[in-house]
mmCIF file of C-alpha atoms and ligand atoms in Angstrom:
data_model
loop_
_atom_site.group_PDB
_atom_site.id
_atom_site.type_symbol
_atom_site.label_atom_id
_atom_site.label_comp_id
_atom_site.label_asym_id
_atom_site.label_seq_id
_atom_site.Cartn_x
_atom_site.Cartn_y
_atom_site.Cartn_z
ATOM 1 C CA UNK V 92 0.002 0.109 -0.030
ATOM 2 C CA UNK V 93 2.981 2.313 0.737
ATOM 3 C CA UNK V 94 4.034 2.608 -2.787
ATOM 4 C CA UNK V 95 5.674 6.113 -2.910
ATOM 5 C CA UNK V 96 8.528 8.231 -1.245
ATOM 6 C CA UNK V 97 8.781 11.849 -0.658
ATOM 7 C CA UNK V 98 11.889 13.955 0.519
ATOM 8 C CA UNK V 99 11.867 17.424 1.890
ATOM 9 C CA UNK V 100 15.279 18.966 0.939
ATOM 10 C CA UNK V 101 15.983 21.797 3.420
ATOM 11 C CA UNK V 102 18.954 24.235 3.563
ATOM 12 C CA UNK V 103 18.434 26.566 6.318
ATOM 13 C CA UNK V 104 15.234 28.293 6.223
ATOM 14 C CA UNK V 105 14.444 27.208 2.574
ATOM 15 C CA UNK V 106 13.538 23.957 0.660
ATOM 16 C CA UNK V 107 13.826 23.070 -2.790
ATOM 17 C CA UNK V 108 10.755 22.245 -4.196
ATOM 18 C CA UNK V 109 9.195 20.693 -7.296
ATOM 19 C CA UNK V 110 6.484 22.351 -8.840
ATOM 20 C CA UNK V 111 4.919 19.225 -10.710
ATOM 21 C CA UNK V 112 4.076 18.943 -14.470
ATOM 22 C CA UNK V 113 1.928 15.993 -13.786
ATOM 23 C CA UNK V 114 -0.533 14.478 -11.297
ATOM 24 C CA UNK V 115 -0.705 13.788 -8.517
ATOM 25 C CA UNK V 116 -0.207 17.205 -7.159
ATOM 26 C CA UNK V 117 0.192 18.563 -10.481
ATOM 27 C CA UNK V 118 0.896 22.364 -10.425
ATOM 28 C CA UNK V 119 1.565 22.313 -6.867
ATOM 29 C CA UNK V 120 4.849 22.736 -4.949
ATOM 30 C CA UNK V 121 5.794 19.527 -3.582
ATOM 31 C CA UNK V 122 8.726 17.678 -2.299
ATOM 32 C CA UNK V 123 10.930 15.334 -4.473
ATOM 33 C CA UNK V 124 10.144 11.719 -4.779
ATOM 34 C CA UNK V 125 8.090 8.898 -6.533
ATOM 35 C CA UNK V 126 7.379 5.238 -6.905
ATOM 36 C CA UNK V 127 9.218 2.648 -4.895
ATOM 37 C CA UNK V 128 10.875 0.192 -7.707
ATOM 38 C CA UNK V 129 10.696 -3.514 -7.008
ATOM 39 C CA UNK V 130 13.553 -4.692 -4.628
ATOM 40 C CA UNK V 131 14.240 -1.067 -3.038
ATOM 41 C CA UNK V 132 14.016 -0.154 0.424
ATOM 42 C CA UNK V 133 11.971 3.191 1.330
ATOM 43 C CA UNK V 134 15.611 4.963 1.717
ATOM 44 C CA UNK V 135 17.008 3.429 -1.391
ATOM 45 C CA UNK V 136 14.143 4.693 -3.407
ATOM 46 C CA UNK V 137 13.920 8.112 -1.981
ATOM 47 C CA UNK V 138 17.947 8.637 -2.668
ATOM 48 C CA UNK V 139 17.271 7.614 -6.356
ATOM 49 C CA UNK V 140 14.499 9.746 -6.932
ATOM 50 C CA UNK V 141 16.274 12.621 -5.326
ATOM 51 C CA UNK V 142 19.212 11.995 -7.717
ATOM 52 C CA UNK V 143 17.267 11.562 -10.701
ATOM 53 C CA UNK V 144 15.018 14.771 -10.342
ATOM 54 C CA UNK V 145 17.822 17.072 -8.617
ATOM 55 C CA UNK V 146 21.089 15.589 -9.394
ATOM 56 C CA UNK V 147 21.813 15.775 -5.767
ATOM 57 C CA UNK V 148 23.569 12.725 -4.673
ATOM 58 C CA UNK V 149 22.444 12.347 -0.704
ATOM 59 C CA UNK V 150 24.467 9.903 1.496
ATOM 60 C CA UNK V 151 21.395 9.553 3.553
ATOM 61 C CA UNK V 152 18.042 11.292 4.530
ATOM 62 C CA UNK V 153 16.001 11.106 7.819
ATOM 63 C CA UNK V 154 13.026 9.057 8.030
ATOM 64 C CA UNK V 155 10.003 10.857 9.277
ATOM 65 C CA UNK V 156 7.169 8.405 8.987
ATOM 66 C CA UNK V 157 4.313 7.438 6.465
ATOM 67 C CA UNK V 158 1.575 9.705 5.032
ATOM 68 C CA UNK V 159 -1.425 7.621 3.796
ATOM 69 C CA UNK V 160 -4.617 9.089 2.338
ATOM 70 C CA UNK V 161 -8.065 7.871 1.328
ATOM 71 C CA UNK V 162 -9.660 9.336 -1.609
ATOM 72 C CA UNK V 163 -13.690 9.264 -1.518
ATOM 73 C CA UNK V 164 -13.594 6.524 0.998
ATOM 74 C CA UNK V 165 -12.112 4.206 -1.503
ATOM 75 C CA UNK V 166 -8.956 4.499 -3.240
ATOM 76 C CA UNK V 167 -5.762 4.460 -0.916
ATOM 77 C CA UNK V 168 -2.489 5.299 -1.180
ATOM 78 C CA UNK V 169 0.788 6.250 0.820
ATOM 79 C CA UNK V 170 4.294 7.418 0.836
ATOM 80 C CA UNK V 171 7.274 7.116 3.240
ATOM 81 C CA UNK V 172 8.594 10.603 4.096
ATOM 82 C CA UNK V 173 12.060 11.844 4.765
ATOM 83 C CA UNK V 174 13.899 15.124 5.418
ATOM 84 C CA UNK V 175 17.432 15.709 4.138
ATOM 85 C CA UNK V 176 19.400 18.854 5.569
ATOM 86 C CA UNK V 177 21.543 20.344 2.707
ATOM 87 C CA UNK V 178 24.977 21.556 3.361
ATOM 88 C CA UNK V 179 25.076 25.128 3.668
ATOM 89 C CA UNK V 180 27.657 25.543 1.064
ATOM 90 C CA UNK V 181 25.833 23.668 -1.486
ATOM 91 C CA UNK V 182 24.951 26.099 -4.617
ATOM 92 C CA UNK V 183 21.878 24.965 -6.611
ATOM 93 C CA UNK V 184 20.772 27.526 -8.933
ATOM 94 C CA UNK V 185 16.927 27.810 -9.689
ATOM 95 C CA UNK V 186 14.582 28.056 -11.408
ATOM 96 C CA UNK V 187 15.725 24.491 -12.770
ATOM 97 C CA UNK V 188 13.703 23.039 -15.527
ATOM 98 C CA UNK V 189 13.880 19.022 -14.966
ATOM 99 C CA UNK V 190 11.473 16.483 -16.675
ATOM 100 C CA UNK V 191 9.071 16.295 -13.865
ATOM 101 C CA UNK V 192 8.789 20.072 -13.409
ATOM 102 C CA UNK V 193 10.305 23.090 -12.021
ATOM 103 C CA UNK V 194 12.740 23.022 -9.016
ATOM 104 C CA UNK V 195 12.910 26.188 -6.794
ATOM 105 C CA UNK V 196 13.985 27.361 -3.431
ATOM 106 C CA UNK V 197 10.932 28.005 -1.220
ATOM 107 C CA UNK V 198 10.844 29.702 2.021
ATOM 108 C CA UNK V 199 9.433 27.684 4.925
ATOM 109 C CA UNK V 200 7.254 30.389 5.888
ATOM 110 C CA UNK V 201 5.884 30.727 2.077
ATOM 111 C CA UNK V 202 5.049 27.206 1.828
ATOM 112 C CA UNK V 203 3.367 27.105 5.225
ATOM 113 C CA UNK V 204 1.616 30.233 4.605
ATOM 114 C CA UNK V 205 -2.307 29.708 5.299
ATOM 115 C CA UNK V 206 -3.319 31.893 2.480
ATOM 116 C CA UNK V 207 -0.878 29.412 0.099
ATOM 117 C CA UNK V 208 -2.960 27.268 -2.086
ATOM 118 C CA UNK V 209 0.164 26.588 -4.340
ATOM 119 C CA UNK V 210 1.020 23.339 -2.130
ATOM 120 C CA UNK V 211 -0.615 20.011 -1.519
ATOM 121 C CA UNK V 212 -3.413 20.694 0.788
ATOM 122 C CA UNK V 213 -1.887 18.050 3.447
ATOM 123 C CA UNK V 214 1.721 19.334 3.291
ATOM 124 C CA UNK V 215 0.722 22.166 5.991
ATOM 125 C CA UNK V 216 -0.717 19.360 8.153
ATOM 126 C CA UNK V 217 2.384 17.274 8.258
ATOM 127 C CA UNK V 218 5.585 19.354 7.497
ATOM 128 C CA UNK V 219 5.652 21.630 10.715
ATOM 129 C CA UNK V 220 5.522 18.290 12.562
ATOM 130 C CA UNK V 221 8.102 16.805 11.067
ATOM 131 C CA UNK V 222 10.157 19.800 11.551
ATOM 132 C CA UNK V 223 9.730 20.215 15.075
ATOM 133 C CA UNK V 224 10.332 16.751 16.382
ATOM 134 C CA UNK V 225 12.797 13.706 15.691
ATOM 135 C CA UNK V 226 9.601 11.467 16.222
ATOM 136 C CA UNK V 227 8.037 9.715 13.412
ATOM 137 C CA UNK V 228 4.165 9.566 12.911
ATOM 138 C CA UNK V 229 1.732 7.988 10.801
ATOM 139 C CA UNK V 230 -0.296 10.716 9.046
ATOM 140 C CA UNK V 231 -3.610 9.894 7.604
ATOM 141 C CA UNK V 232 -5.860 11.945 5.497
ATOM 142 C CA UNK V 233 -9.277 11.515 4.072
ATOM 143 C CA UNK V 234 -10.074 13.414 0.938
ATOM 144 C CA UNK V 235 -13.573 14.064 -0.502
ATOM 145 C CA UNK V 236 -13.997 15.579 -4.056
ATOM 146 C CA UNK V 237 -10.409 16.405 -3.753
ATOM 147 C CA UNK V 238 -10.263 18.335 -0.590
ATOM 148 C CA UNK V 239 -9.065 17.272 3.112
ATOM 149 C CA UNK V 240 -12.053 16.468 5.031
ATOM 150 C CA UNK V 241 -10.342 14.306 7.915
ATOM 151 C CA UNK V 242 -6.790 13.808 9.111
ATOM 152 C CA UNK V 243 -5.148 12.150 12.008
ATOM 153 C CA UNK V 244 -1.604 11.487 13.380
ATOM 154 C CA UNK V 245 -0.780 8.532 15.277
ATOM 155 C CA UNK V 246 2.418 7.169 16.584
ATOM 156 C CA UNK V 247 4.229 5.022 14.145
ATOM 157 C CA UNK V 248 4.595 1.388 15.129
ATOM 158 C CA UNK V 249 8.322 0.449 15.917
ATOM 159 C CA UNK V 250 7.639 -2.371 13.492
ATOM 160 C CA UNK V 251 7.283 -0.465 10.425
ATOM 161 C CA UNK V 252 10.107 2.024 11.008
HETATM 162 N N1 8DG H 490 2.286 16.153 -0.597
HETATM 163 C C1 8DG H 490 1.781 15.120 -1.212
HETATM 164 N N2 8DG H 490 2.567 14.536 -1.940
HETATM 165 C C2 8DG H 490 1.851 13.345 -2.547
HETATM 166 C C3 8DG H 490 0.530 13.247 -2.324
HETATM 167 N N3 8DG H 490 -0.065 11.947 -3.147
HETATM 168 C C4 8DG H 490 1.532 11.535 -3.879
HETATM 169 O O1 8DG H 490 1.407 10.650 -4.686
HETATM 170 N N4 8DG H 490 2.160 12.334 -3.437
HETATM 171 C C5 8DG H 490 3.461 12.417 -4.010
HETATM 172 C C6 8DG H 490 4.549 11.027 -3.787
HETATM 173 C C7 8DG H 490 5.503 10.842 -4.822
HETATM 174 O O2 8DG H 490 6.575 11.654 -4.307
HETATM 175 C C8 8DG H 490 4.801 11.799 -5.835
HETATM 176 C C9 8DG H 490 4.437 11.006 -6.848
HETATM 177 O O3 8DG H 490 5.237 10.480 -7.670
HETATM 178 P P1 8DG H 490 5.459 10.029 -9.351
HETATM 179 O O4 8DG H 490 3.842 9.527 -9.525
HETATM 180 O O5 8DG H 490 5.902 11.233 -9.838
HETATM 181 O O6 8DG H 490 6.165 8.833 -9.331
HETATM 182 P P2 8DG H 490 7.343 8.665 -10.377
HETATM 183 O O7 8DG H 490 8.422 9.598 -10.164
HETATM 184 O O8 8DG H 490 7.912 7.324 -9.968
HETATM 185 O O9 8DG H 490 6.394 8.526 -11.434
HETATM 186 P P3 8DG H 490 6.328 7.806 -12.870
HETATM 187 O O10 8DG H 490 7.054 8.309 -13.800
HETATM 188 O O11 8DG H 490 6.576 6.336 -12.637
HETATM 189 O O12 8DG H 490 4.928 7.751 -13.071
HETATM 190 O O13 8DG H 490 3.737 12.759 -5.489
HETATM 191 C C10 8DG H 490 -0.172 13.991 -1.535
HETATM 192 O O14 8DG H 490 -1.399 13.346 -1.129
HETATM 193 N N5 8DG H 490 0.761 14.661 -0.820
#
């Protein structure tokens, strides 16, 4: 069920974000990630996706938990979420056009601004928690007609860490 990964690439108070050309989250500024390929662990998948989509070779990324969703009560999906701190001296010029969309640096305050409809609706509901604690959680979102109608956050069972 958890077929995707996502990584938030942080440098100080800003994030390297992807404005996606294609669904899901088409036209929105999201983290970098994609489908887990057969035989890959979530970490292997996210390191590969970050490299493919940004050209950045991360040595590792910090696991932050799992995000799942239910669409109109039926279809379900999920992604393993990671956070990576980029070195202060890494210079990455943006905007940068890549196959999946446009990469650009976005300030944390901008991403989390209540008037910002340019990010996935669930992002401001999980990212601040991920940034404020080392604990991992299972975040769940129920969507109805494309909008989040309910969400919850539970401790992540040790087993699936
Ligand atoms: N913030 C947020 N991200 C989401 C949601 N749903 C969802 O799939 N994503 C993320 C997970 C992945 O990082 C990305 C989708 O990956 P993708 O379809 O581009 O996967 P891929 O690169 O392997 O694509 P493909 O070429 O094989 O089709 O979007 C959501 O509800 N909120």
